Amino acid sequence: MADNKNFEDEDIISFLTRDGKTLSFKLLEGFPHEGNFYYVAQPLGEIAGEDDECVVFRCDGSGDDLNYTLVTDGNIMDCVIDKYNKFVTRVYGGSEDKP
């Protein structure tokens, strides 16, 4: 299970579900794509799986008025995650010390 104690607060986004459960995600990195801005995020807490799969959010708004929408379009997800993987390879040289 992931632990968010070591992350900066601004790197964490949380959502309240209809049943009152809080879901939190660590924003790993953001990328522009086709006129929108997207974040690759890692689930935290109870929703973090053993395989630590990432999700993609579209970010709209500015300043303190940001809205995050979970991306379900497979093509957009693939493109944004591909950009993230290239970024990680470029910055970390493909090492296991990824964020």
PDB file of N, CA and C in Angstrom:
ATOM      1  N   MET A   1       0.848  -1.179   0.000  1.00  0.00           N
ATOM      2  CA  MET A   1       0.000   0.000   0.000  1.00  0.00           C
ATOM      3  C   MET A   1       0.891   1.240   0.000  1.00  0.00           C
ATOM      4  N   ALA A   2       0.562   2.219  -0.823  1.00  0.00           N
ATOM      5  CA  ALA A   2       1.355   3.439  -0.907  1.00  0.00           C
ATOM      6  C   ALA A   2       1.109   4.305   0.320  1.00  0.00           C
ATOM      7  N   ASP A   3       2.107   5.087   0.670  1.00  0.00           N
ATOM      8  CA  ASP A   3       2.030   5.956   1.830  1.00  0.00           C
ATOM      9  C   ASP A   3       2.293   7.375   1.362  1.00  0.00           C
ATOM     10  N   ASN A   4       1.399   8.316   1.633  1.00  0.00           N
ATOM     11  CA  ASN A   4       1.567   9.670   1.136  1.00  0.00           C
ATOM     12  C   ASN A   4       2.263  10.595   2.125  1.00  0.00           C
ATOM     13  N   LYS A   5       2.848  10.093   3.195  1.00  0.00           N
ATOM     14  CA  LYS A   5       3.488  10.950   4.196  1.00  0.00           C
ATOM     15  C   LYS A   5       4.671  11.727   3.634  1.00  0.00           C
ATOM     16  N   ASN A   6       5.363  11.194   2.641  1.00  0.00           N
ATOM     17  CA  ASN A   6       6.564  11.830   2.120  1.00  0.00           C
ATOM     18  C   ASN A   6       6.289  12.782   0.956  1.00  0.00           C
ATOM     19  N   PHE A   7       5.046  12.950   0.563  1.00  0.00           N
ATOM     20  CA  PHE A   7       4.717  13.779  -0.584  1.00  0.00           C
ATOM     21  C   PHE A   7       4.302  15.175  -0.131  1.00  0.00           C
ATOM     22  N   GLU A   8       4.574  16.157  -0.970  1.00  0.00           N
ATOM     23  CA  GLU A   8       4.094  17.512  -0.713  1.00  0.00           C
ATOM     24  C   GLU A   8       2.578  17.529  -0.891  1.00  0.00           C
ATOM     25  N   ASP A   9       1.880  18.325  -0.078  1.00  0.00           N
ATOM     26  CA  ASP A   9       0.420  18.388  -0.155  1.00  0.00           C
ATOM     27  C   ASP A   9      -0.076  18.758  -1.541  1.00  0.00           C
ATOM     28  N   GLU A  10       0.643  19.650  -2.236  1.00  0.00           N
ATOM     29  CA  GLU A  10       0.167  20.082  -3.549  1.00  0.00           C
ATOM     30  C   GLU A  10       0.322  18.994  -4.607  1.00  0.00           C
ATOM     31  N   ASP A  11       1.033  17.927  -4.290  1.00  0.00           N
ATOM     32  CA  ASP A  11       1.180  16.809  -5.213  1.00  0.00           C
ATOM     33  C   ASP A  11       0.081  15.774  -5.043  1.00  0.00           C
ATOM     34  N   ILE A  12      -0.795  15.958  -4.069  1.00  0.00           N
ATOM     35  CA  ILE A  12      -1.854  15.002  -3.763  1.00  0.00           C
ATOM     36  C   ILE A  12      -3.204  15.631  -4.098  1.00  0.00           C
ATOM     37  N   ILE A  13      -4.030  14.870  -4.823  1.00  0.00           N
ATOM     38  CA  ILE A  13      -5.409  15.299  -5.034  1.00  0.00           C
ATOM     39  C   ILE A  13      -6.310  14.240  -4.406  1.00  0.00           C
ATOM     40  N   SER A  14      -7.409  14.690  -3.815  1.00  0.00           N
ATOM     41  CA  SER A  14      -8.342  13.770  -3.159  1.00  0.00           C
ATOM     42  C   SER A  14      -9.752  14.075  -3.615  1.00  0.00           C
ATOM     43  N   PHE A  15     -10.544  13.013  -3.715  1.00  0.00           N
ATOM     44  CA  PHE A  15     -11.935  13.114  -4.132  1.00  0.00           C
ATOM     45  C   PHE A  15     -12.799  12.411  -3.101  1.00  0.00           C
ATOM     46  N   LEU A  16     -13.977  12.935  -2.869  1.00  0.00           N
ATOM     47  CA  LEU A  16     -14.938  12.323  -1.975  1.00  0.00           C
ATOM     48  C   LEU A  16     -15.976  11.606  -2.823  1.00  0.00           C
ATOM     49  N   THR A  17     -16.141  10.297  -2.610  1.00  0.00           N
ATOM     50  CA  THR A  17     -17.110   9.526  -3.379  1.00  0.00           C
ATOM     51  C   THR A  17     -18.516   9.755  -2.836  1.00  0.00           C
ATOM     52  N   ARG A  18     -19.504   9.290  -3.564  1.00  0.00           N
ATOM     53  CA  ARG A  18     -20.897   9.441  -3.126  1.00  0.00           C
ATOM     54  C   ARG A  18     -21.158   8.750  -1.792  1.00  0.00           C
ATOM     55  N   ASP A  19     -20.403   7.683  -1.518  1.00  0.00           N
ATOM     56  CA  ASP A  19     -20.604   6.969  -0.252  1.00  0.00           C
ATOM     57  C   ASP A  19     -19.706   7.496   0.873  1.00  0.00           C
ATOM     58  N   GLY A  20     -19.068   8.662   0.661  1.00  0.00           N
ATOM     59  CA  GLY A  20     -18.288   9.318   1.701  1.00  0.00           C
ATOM     60  C   GLY A  20     -16.852   8.847   1.839  1.00  0.00           C
ATOM     61  N   LYS A  21     -16.388   8.039   0.927  1.00  0.00           N
ATOM     62  CA  LYS A  21     -15.018   7.534   0.974  1.00  0.00           C
ATOM     63  C   LYS A  21     -14.081   8.518   0.253  1.00  0.00           C
ATOM     64  N   THR A  22     -12.898   8.749   0.824  1.00  0.00           N
ATOM     65  CA  THR A  22     -11.920   9.631   0.202  1.00  0.00           C
ATOM     66  C   THR A  22     -10.950   8.807  -0.636  1.00  0.00           C
ATOM     67  N   LEU A  23     -10.770   9.195  -1.883  1.00  0.00           N
ATOM     68  CA  LEU A  23      -9.807   8.569  -2.787  1.00  0.00           C
ATOM     69  C   LEU A  23      -8.714   9.585  -3.066  1.00  0.00           C
ATOM     70  N   SER A  24      -7.455   9.192  -2.875  1.00  0.00           N
ATOM     71  CA  SER A  24      -6.334  10.111  -3.070  1.00  0.00           C
ATOM     72  C   SER A  24      -5.371   9.584  -4.116  1.00  0.00           C
ATOM     73  N   PHE A  25      -4.745  10.532  -4.817  1.00  0.00           N
ATOM     74  CA  PHE A  25      -3.800  10.222  -5.887  1.00  0.00           C
ATOM     75  C   PHE A  25      -2.602  11.151  -5.784  1.00  0.00           C
ATOM     76  N   LYS A  26      -1.427  10.632  -6.050  1.00  0.00           N
ATOM     77  CA  LYS A  26      -0.219  11.452  -6.143  1.00  0.00           C
ATOM     78  C   LYS A  26      -0.034  11.831  -7.600  1.00  0.00           C
ATOM     79  N   LEU A  27       0.057  13.133  -7.870  1.00  0.00           N
ATOM     80  CA  LEU A  27       0.319  13.608  -9.226  1.00  0.00           C
ATOM     81  C   LEU A  27       1.801  13.402  -9.523  1.00  0.00           C
ATOM     82  N   LEU A  28       2.100  12.572 -10.514  1.00  0.00           N
ATOM     83  CA  LEU A  28       3.492  12.256 -10.837  1.00  0.00           C
ATOM     84  C   LEU A  28       4.110  13.274 -11.778  1.00  0.00           C
ATOM     85  N   GLU A  29       3.415  13.587 -12.854  1.00  0.00           N
ATOM     86  CA  GLU A  29       3.926  14.553 -13.835  1.00  0.00           C
ATOM     87  C   GLU A  29       2.780  14.959 -14.754  1.00  0.00           C
ATOM     88  N   GLY A  30       2.879  16.166 -15.299  1.00  0.00           N
ATOM     89  CA  GLY A  30       1.846  16.665 -16.193  1.00  0.00           C
ATOM     90  C   GLY A  30       2.381  16.931 -17.587  1.00  0.00           C
ATOM     91  N   PHE A  31       1.481  16.792 -18.580  1.00  0.00           N
ATOM     92  CA  PHE A  31       1.866  16.946 -19.984  1.00  0.00           C
ATOM     93  C   PHE A  31       0.735  17.574 -20.786  1.00  0.00           C
ATOM     94  N   PRO A  32       1.081  18.472 -21.727  1.00  0.00           N
ATOM     95  CA  PRO A  32       0.070  18.956 -22.663  1.00  0.00           C
ATOM     96  C   PRO A  32      -0.168  17.894 -23.733  1.00  0.00           C
ATOM     97  N   HIS A  33      -1.400  17.801 -24.194  1.00  0.00           N
ATOM     98  CA  HIS A  33      -1.734  16.873 -25.275  1.00  0.00           C
ATOM     99  C   HIS A  33      -2.991  17.368 -25.960  1.00  0.00           C
ATOM    100  N   GLU A  34      -2.882  17.636 -27.260  1.00  0.00           N
ATOM    101  CA  GLU A  34      -4.014  18.057 -28.094  1.00  0.00           C
ATOM    102  C   GLU A  34      -4.823  19.189 -27.462  1.00  0.00           C
ATOM    103  N   GLY A  35      -4.134  20.212 -26.964  1.00  0.00           N
ATOM    104  CA  GLY A  35      -4.814  21.392 -26.446  1.00  0.00           C
ATOM    105  C   GLY A  35      -5.305  21.300 -25.013  1.00  0.00           C
ATOM    106  N   ASN A  36      -5.088  20.172 -24.360  1.00  0.00           N
ATOM    107  CA  ASN A  36      -5.477  20.004 -22.962  1.00  0.00           C
ATOM    108  C   ASN A  36      -4.239  19.678 -22.144  1.00  0.00           C
ATOM    109  N   PHE A  37      -4.392  19.732 -20.814  1.00  0.00           N
ATOM    110  CA  PHE A  37      -3.288  19.385 -19.933  1.00  0.00           C
ATOM    111  C   PHE A  37      -3.698  18.183 -19.097  1.00  0.00           C
ATOM    112  N   TYR A  38      -2.812  17.195 -19.012  1.00  0.00           N
ATOM    113  CA  TYR A  38      -3.105  15.941 -18.329  1.00  0.00           C
ATOM    114  C   TYR A  38      -2.039  15.636 -17.286  1.00  0.00           C
ATOM    115  N   TYR A  39      -2.464  14.960 -16.226  1.00  0.00           N
ATOM    116  CA  TYR A  39      -1.542  14.468 -15.210  1.00  0.00           C
ATOM    117  C   TYR A  39      -1.586  12.948 -15.167  1.00  0.00           C
ATOM    118  N   VAL A  40      -0.411  12.351 -15.048  1.00  0.00           N
ATOM    119  CA  VAL A  40      -0.317  10.935 -14.721  1.00  0.00           C
ATOM    120  C   VAL A  40      -0.286  10.885 -13.200  1.00  0.00           C
ATOM    121  N   ALA A  41      -1.124  10.033 -12.614  1.00  0.00           N
ATOM    122  CA  ALA A  41      -1.249   9.974 -11.158  1.00  0.00           C
ATOM    123  C   ALA A  41      -1.211   8.532 -10.669  1.00  0.00           C
ATOM    124  N   GLN A  42      -0.739   8.379  -9.438  1.00  0.00           N
ATOM    125  CA  GLN A  42      -0.655   7.064  -8.814  1.00  0.00           C
ATOM    126  C   GLN A  42      -1.655   7.001  -7.663  1.00  0.00           C
ATOM    127  N   PRO A  43      -2.513   5.984  -7.643  1.00  0.00           N
ATOM    128  CA  PRO A  43      -3.458   5.846  -6.530  1.00  0.00           C
ATOM    129  C   PRO A  43      -2.720   5.640  -5.206  1.00  0.00           C
ATOM    130  N   LEU A  44      -3.283   6.192  -4.127  1.00  0.00           N
ATOM    131  CA  LEU A  44      -2.705   6.070  -2.786  1.00  0.00           C
ATOM    132  C   LEU A  44      -3.697   5.402  -1.852  1.00  0.00           C
ATOM    133  N   GLY A  45      -3.213   4.952  -0.734  1.00  0.00           N
ATOM    134  CA  GLY A  45      -4.076   4.399   0.302  1.00  0.00           C
ATOM    135  C   GLY A  45      -4.735   3.103  -0.104  1.00  0.00           C
ATOM    136  N   GLU A  46      -6.005   2.960   0.269  1.00  0.00           N
ATOM    137  CA  GLU A  46      -6.744   1.723   0.032  1.00  0.00           C
ATOM    138  C   GLU A  46      -6.878   1.363  -1.440  1.00  0.00           C
ATOM    139  N   ILE A  47      -6.867   2.344  -2.320  1.00  0.00           N
ATOM    140  CA  ILE A  47      -7.073   2.047  -3.738  1.00  0.00           C
ATOM    141  C   ILE A  47      -5.782   1.705  -4.462  1.00  0.00           C
ATOM    142  N   ALA A  48      -4.639   1.836  -3.787  1.00  0.00           N
ATOM    143  CA  ALA A  48      -3.365   1.501  -4.417  1.00  0.00           C
ATOM    144  C   ALA A  48      -3.279  -0.011  -4.568  1.00  0.00           C
ATOM    145  N   GLY A  49      -3.119  -0.455  -5.801  1.00  0.00           N
ATOM    146  CA  GLY A  49      -3.011  -1.884  -6.055  1.00  0.00           C
ATOM    147  C   GLY A  49      -1.579  -2.352  -5.941  1.00  0.00           C
ATOM    148  N   GLU A  50      -1.418  -3.643  -5.914  1.00  0.00           N
ATOM    149  CA  GLU A  50      -0.074  -4.195  -5.824  1.00  0.00           C
ATOM    150  C   GLU A  50       0.740  -3.918  -7.078  1.00  0.00           C
ATOM    151  N   ASP A  51       0.059  -3.730  -8.220  1.00  0.00           N
ATOM    152  CA  ASP A  51       0.781  -3.475  -9.470  1.00  0.00           C
ATOM    153  C   ASP A  51       1.052  -1.996  -9.669  1.00  0.00           C
ATOM    154  N   ASP A  52       0.536  -1.126  -8.780  1.00  0.00           N
ATOM    155  CA  ASP A  52       0.768   0.321  -8.831  1.00  0.00           C
ATOM    156  C   ASP A  52       0.523   0.917 -10.211  1.00  0.00           C
ATOM    157  N   GLU A  53      -0.572   0.543 -10.845  1.00  0.00           N
ATOM    158  CA  GLU A  53      -0.914   1.125 -12.133  1.00  0.00           C
ATOM    159  C   GLU A  53      -1.226   2.603 -11.963  1.00  0.00           C
ATOM    160  N   CYS A  54      -0.942   3.361 -13.009  1.00  0.00           N
ATOM    161  CA  CYS A  54      -1.218   4.791 -13.006  1.00  0.00           C
ATOM    162  C   CYS A  54      -2.550   5.062 -13.681  1.00  0.00           C
ATOM    163  N   VAL A  55      -3.108   6.226 -13.373  1.00  0.00           N
ATOM    164  CA  VAL A  55      -4.307   6.718 -14.042  1.00  0.00           C
ATOM    165  C   VAL A  55      -3.974   8.080 -14.625  1.00  0.00           C
ATOM    166  N   VAL A  56      -4.835   8.576 -15.494  1.00  0.00           N
ATOM    167  CA  VAL A  56      -4.626   9.870 -16.138  1.00  0.00           C
ATOM    168  C   VAL A  56      -5.825  10.761 -15.836  1.00  0.00           C
ATOM    169  N   PHE A  57      -5.534  12.010 -15.433  1.00  0.00           N
ATOM    170  CA  PHE A  57      -6.562  13.018 -15.207  1.00  0.00           C
ATOM    171  C   PHE A  57      -6.357  14.172 -16.166  1.00  0.00           C
ATOM    172  N   ARG A  58      -7.454  14.707 -16.719  1.00  0.00           N
ATOM    173  CA  ARG A  58      -7.397  15.966 -17.458  1.00  0.00           C
ATOM    174  C   ARG A  58      -7.578  17.072 -16.428  1.00  0.00           C
ATOM    175  N   CYS A  59      -6.753  18.105 -16.527  1.00  0.00           N
ATOM    176  CA  CYS A  59      -6.803  19.225 -15.595  1.00  0.00           C
ATOM    177  C   CYS A  59      -7.322  20.452 -16.335  1.00  0.00           C
ATOM    178  N   ASP A  60      -8.396  21.037 -15.819  1.00  0.00           N
ATOM    179  CA  ASP A  60      -8.975  22.252 -16.383  1.00  0.00           C
ATOM    180  C   ASP A  60      -8.989  23.334 -15.315  1.00  0.00           C
ATOM    181  N   GLY A  61      -8.905  24.579 -15.741  1.00  0.00           N
ATOM    182  CA  GLY A  61      -8.949  25.695 -14.815  1.00  0.00           C
ATOM    183  C   GLY A  61      -7.563  26.242 -14.554  1.00  0.00           C
ATOM    184  N   SER A  62      -7.471  27.152 -13.579  1.00  0.00           N
ATOM    185  CA  SER A  62      -6.183  27.743 -13.241  1.00  0.00           C
ATOM    186  C   SER A  62      -6.191  28.199 -11.793  1.00  0.00           C
ATOM    187  N   GLY A  63      -4.992  28.410 -11.265  1.00  0.00           N
ATOM    188  CA  GLY A  63      -4.852  28.881  -9.888  1.00  0.00           C
ATOM    189  C   GLY A  63      -5.467  27.920  -8.896  1.00  0.00           C
ATOM    190  N   ASP A  64      -6.299  28.440  -8.014  1.00  0.00           N
ATOM    191  CA  ASP A  64      -6.958  27.615  -7.000  1.00  0.00           C
ATOM    192  C   ASP A  64      -8.233  26.955  -7.515  1.00  0.00           C
ATOM    193  N   ASP A  65      -8.615  27.255  -8.754  1.00  0.00           N
ATOM    194  CA  ASP A  65      -9.854  26.721  -9.323  1.00  0.00           C
ATOM    195  C   ASP A  65      -9.545  25.652 -10.366  1.00  0.00           C
ATOM    196  N   LEU A  66      -8.969  24.527  -9.909  1.00  0.00           N
ATOM    197  CA  LEU A  66      -8.616  23.428 -10.808  1.00  0.00           C
ATOM    198  C   LEU A  66      -9.644  22.321 -10.707  1.00  0.00           C
ATOM    199  N   ASN A  67      -9.967  21.738 -11.843  1.00  0.00           N
ATOM    200  CA  ASN A  67     -10.871  20.601 -11.898  1.00  0.00           C
ATOM    201  C   ASN A  67     -10.149  19.443 -12.552  1.00  0.00           C
ATOM    202  N   TYR A  68     -10.252  18.269 -11.949  1.00  0.00           N
ATOM    203  CA  TYR A  68      -9.609  17.068 -12.471  1.00  0.00           C
ATOM    204  C   TYR A  68     -10.688  16.085 -12.912  1.00  0.00           C
ATOM    205  N   THR A  69     -10.530  15.572 -14.129  1.00  0.00           N
ATOM    206  CA  THR A  69     -11.477  14.607 -14.673  1.00  0.00           C
ATOM    207  C   THR A  69     -10.715  13.348 -15.053  1.00  0.00           C
ATOM    208  N   LEU A  70     -11.160  12.212 -14.540  1.00  0.00           N
ATOM    209  CA  LEU A  70     -10.529  10.946 -14.870  1.00  0.00           C
ATOM    210  C   LEU A  70     -10.705  10.658 -16.352  1.00  0.00           C
ATOM    211  N   VAL A  71      -9.614  10.336 -17.025  1.00  0.00           N
ATOM    212  CA  VAL A  71      -9.646  10.044 -18.460  1.00  0.00           C
ATOM    213  C   VAL A  71      -9.979   8.571 -18.654  1.00  0.00           C
ATOM    214  N   THR A  72     -10.985   8.308 -19.483  1.00  0.00           N
ATOM    215  CA  THR A  72     -11.359   6.932 -19.791  1.00  0.00           C
ATOM    216  C   THR A  72     -11.104   6.582 -21.251  1.00  0.00           C
ATOM    217  N   ASP A  73     -10.745   7.580 -22.062  1.00  0.00           N
ATOM    218  CA  ASP A  73     -10.426   7.350 -23.480  1.00  0.00           C
ATOM    219  C   ASP A  73      -9.066   6.674 -23.575  1.00  0.00           C
ATOM    220  N   GLY A  74      -9.058   5.439 -24.043  1.00  0.00           N
ATOM    221  CA  GLY A  74      -7.832   4.659 -24.119  1.00  0.00           C
ATOM    222  C   GLY A  74      -6.747   5.286 -24.961  1.00  0.00           C
ATOM    223  N   ASN A  75      -7.116   5.963 -26.048  1.00  0.00           N
ATOM    224  CA  ASN A  75      -6.118   6.598 -26.915  1.00  0.00           C
ATOM    225  C   ASN A  75      -5.401   7.737 -26.192  1.00  0.00           C
ATOM    226  N   ILE A  76      -6.156   8.565 -25.486  1.00  0.00           N
ATOM    227  CA  ILE A  76      -5.553   9.666 -24.740  1.00  0.00           C
ATOM    228  C   ILE A  76      -4.684   9.111 -23.614  1.00  0.00           C
ATOM    229  N   MET A  77      -5.199   8.119 -22.893  1.00  0.00           N
ATOM    230  CA  MET A  77      -4.419   7.514 -21.809  1.00  0.00           C
ATOM    231  C   MET A  77      -3.094   6.978 -22.332  1.00  0.00           C
ATOM    232  N   ASP A  78      -3.143   6.252 -23.444  1.00  0.00           N
ATOM    233  CA  ASP A  78      -1.921   5.683 -24.019  1.00  0.00           C
ATOM    234  C   ASP A  78      -0.918   6.754 -24.399  1.00  0.00           C
ATOM    235  N   CYS A  79      -1.390   7.834 -25.028  1.00  0.00           N
ATOM    236  CA  CYS A  79      -0.491   8.919 -25.447  1.00  0.00           C
ATOM    237  C   CYS A  79       0.154   9.614 -24.250  1.00  0.00           C
ATOM    238  N   VAL A  80      -0.642   9.917 -23.230  1.00  0.00           N
ATOM    239  CA  VAL A  80      -0.118  10.622 -22.056  1.00  0.00           C
ATOM    240  C   VAL A  80       0.832   9.715 -21.275  1.00  0.00           C
ATOM    241  N   ILE A  81       0.484   8.462 -21.104  1.00  0.00           N
ATOM    242  CA  ILE A  81       1.375   7.540 -20.388  1.00  0.00           C
ATOM    243  C   ILE A  81       2.652   7.299 -21.185  1.00  0.00           C
ATOM    244  N   ASP A  82       2.559   7.279 -22.506  1.00  0.00           N
ATOM    245  CA  ASP A  82       3.761   7.157 -23.338  1.00  0.00           C
ATOM    246  C   ASP A  82       4.678   8.361 -23.127  1.00  0.00           C
ATOM    247  N   LYS A  83       4.101   9.573 -23.056  1.00  0.00           N
ATOM    248  CA  LYS A  83       4.901  10.770 -22.771  1.00  0.00           C
ATOM    249  C   LYS A  83       5.550  10.661 -21.397  1.00  0.00           C
ATOM    250  N   TYR A  84       4.807  10.141 -20.420  1.00  0.00           N
ATOM    251  CA  TYR A  84       5.354   9.977 -19.077  1.00  0.00           C
ATOM    252  C   TYR A  84       6.521   8.983 -19.089  1.00  0.00           C
ATOM    253  N   ASN A  85       6.343   7.853 -19.763  1.00  0.00           N
ATOM    254  CA  ASN A  85       7.408   6.850 -19.821  1.00  0.00           C
ATOM    255  C   ASN A  85       8.669   7.403 -20.488  1.00  0.00           C
ATOM    256  N   LYS A  86       8.498   8.191 -21.550  1.00  0.00           N
ATOM    257  CA  LYS A  86       9.653   8.816 -22.217  1.00  0.00           C
ATOM    258  C   LYS A  86      10.327   9.822 -21.293  1.00  0.00           C
ATOM    259  N   PHE A  87       9.519  10.573 -20.540  1.00  0.00           N
ATOM    260  CA  PHE A  87      10.056  11.529 -19.578  1.00  0.00           C
ATOM    261  C   PHE A  87      10.881  10.805 -18.510  1.00  0.00           C
ATOM    262  N   VAL A  88      10.326   9.742 -17.946  1.00  0.00           N
ATOM    263  CA  VAL A  88      11.031   8.989 -16.901  1.00  0.00           C
ATOM    264  C   VAL A  88      12.335   8.418 -17.443  1.00  0.00           C
ATOM    265  N   THR A  89      12.306   7.881 -18.653  1.00  0.00           N
ATOM    266  CA  THR A  89      13.521   7.325 -19.255  1.00  0.00           C
ATOM    267  C   THR A  89      14.563   8.413 -19.466  1.00  0.00           C
ATOM    268  N   ARG A  90      14.126   9.583 -19.939  1.00  0.00           N
ATOM    269  CA  ARG A  90      15.050  10.691 -20.182  1.00  0.00           C
ATOM    270  C   ARG A  90      15.639  11.221 -18.876  1.00  0.00           C
ATOM    271  N   VAL A  91      14.820  11.397 -17.870  1.00  0.00           N
ATOM    272  CA  VAL A  91      15.267  11.981 -16.612  1.00  0.00           C
ATOM    273  C   VAL A  91      16.002  10.981 -15.733  1.00  0.00           C
ATOM    274  N   TYR A  92      15.489   9.768 -15.654  1.00  0.00           N
ATOM    275  CA  TYR A  92      16.066   8.774 -14.751  1.00  0.00           C
ATOM    276  C   TYR A  92      16.871   7.705 -15.469  1.00  0.00           C
ATOM    277  N   GLY A  93      16.966   7.798 -16.771  1.00  0.00           N
ATOM    278  CA  GLY A  93      17.753   6.843 -17.526  1.00  0.00           C
ATOM    279  C   GLY A  93      17.236   5.418 -17.442  1.00  0.00           C
ATOM    280  N   GLY A  94      15.929   5.262 -17.214  1.00  0.00           N
ATOM    281  CA  GLY A  94      15.348   3.945 -17.150  1.00  0.00           C
ATOM    282  C   GLY A  94      15.637   3.210 -15.864  1.00  0.00           C
ATOM    283  N   SER A  95      16.139   3.914 -14.836  1.00  0.00           N
ATOM    284  CA  SER A  95      16.478   3.267 -13.569  1.00  0.00           C
ATOM    285  C   SER A  95      15.214   2.893 -12.813  1.00  0.00           C
ATOM    286  N   GLU A  96      15.390   2.104 -11.800  1.00  0.00           N
ATOM    287  CA  GLU A  96      14.266   1.690 -10.968  1.00  0.00           C
ATOM    288  C   GLU A  96      13.886   2.749  -9.946  1.00  0.00           C
ATOM    289  N   ASP A  97      14.624   3.869  -9.885  1.00  0.00           N
ATOM    290  CA  ASP A  97      14.348   4.926  -8.928  1.00  0.00           C
ATOM    291  C   ASP A  97      13.338   5.929  -9.467  1.00  0.00           C
ATOM    292  N   LYS A  98      12.299   5.441 -10.100  1.00  0.00           N
ATOM    293  CA  LYS A  98      11.272   6.294 -10.670  1.00  0.00           C
ATOM    294  C   LYS A  98      10.434   6.895  -9.552  1.00  0.00           C
ATOM    295  N   PRO A  99       9.799   8.033  -9.839  1.00  0.00           N
ATOM    296  CA  PRO A  99       8.945   8.654  -8.818  1.00  0.00           C
ATOM    297  C   PRO A  99       7.755   7.782  -8.500  1.00  0.00           C
TER     298      PRO A  99
END
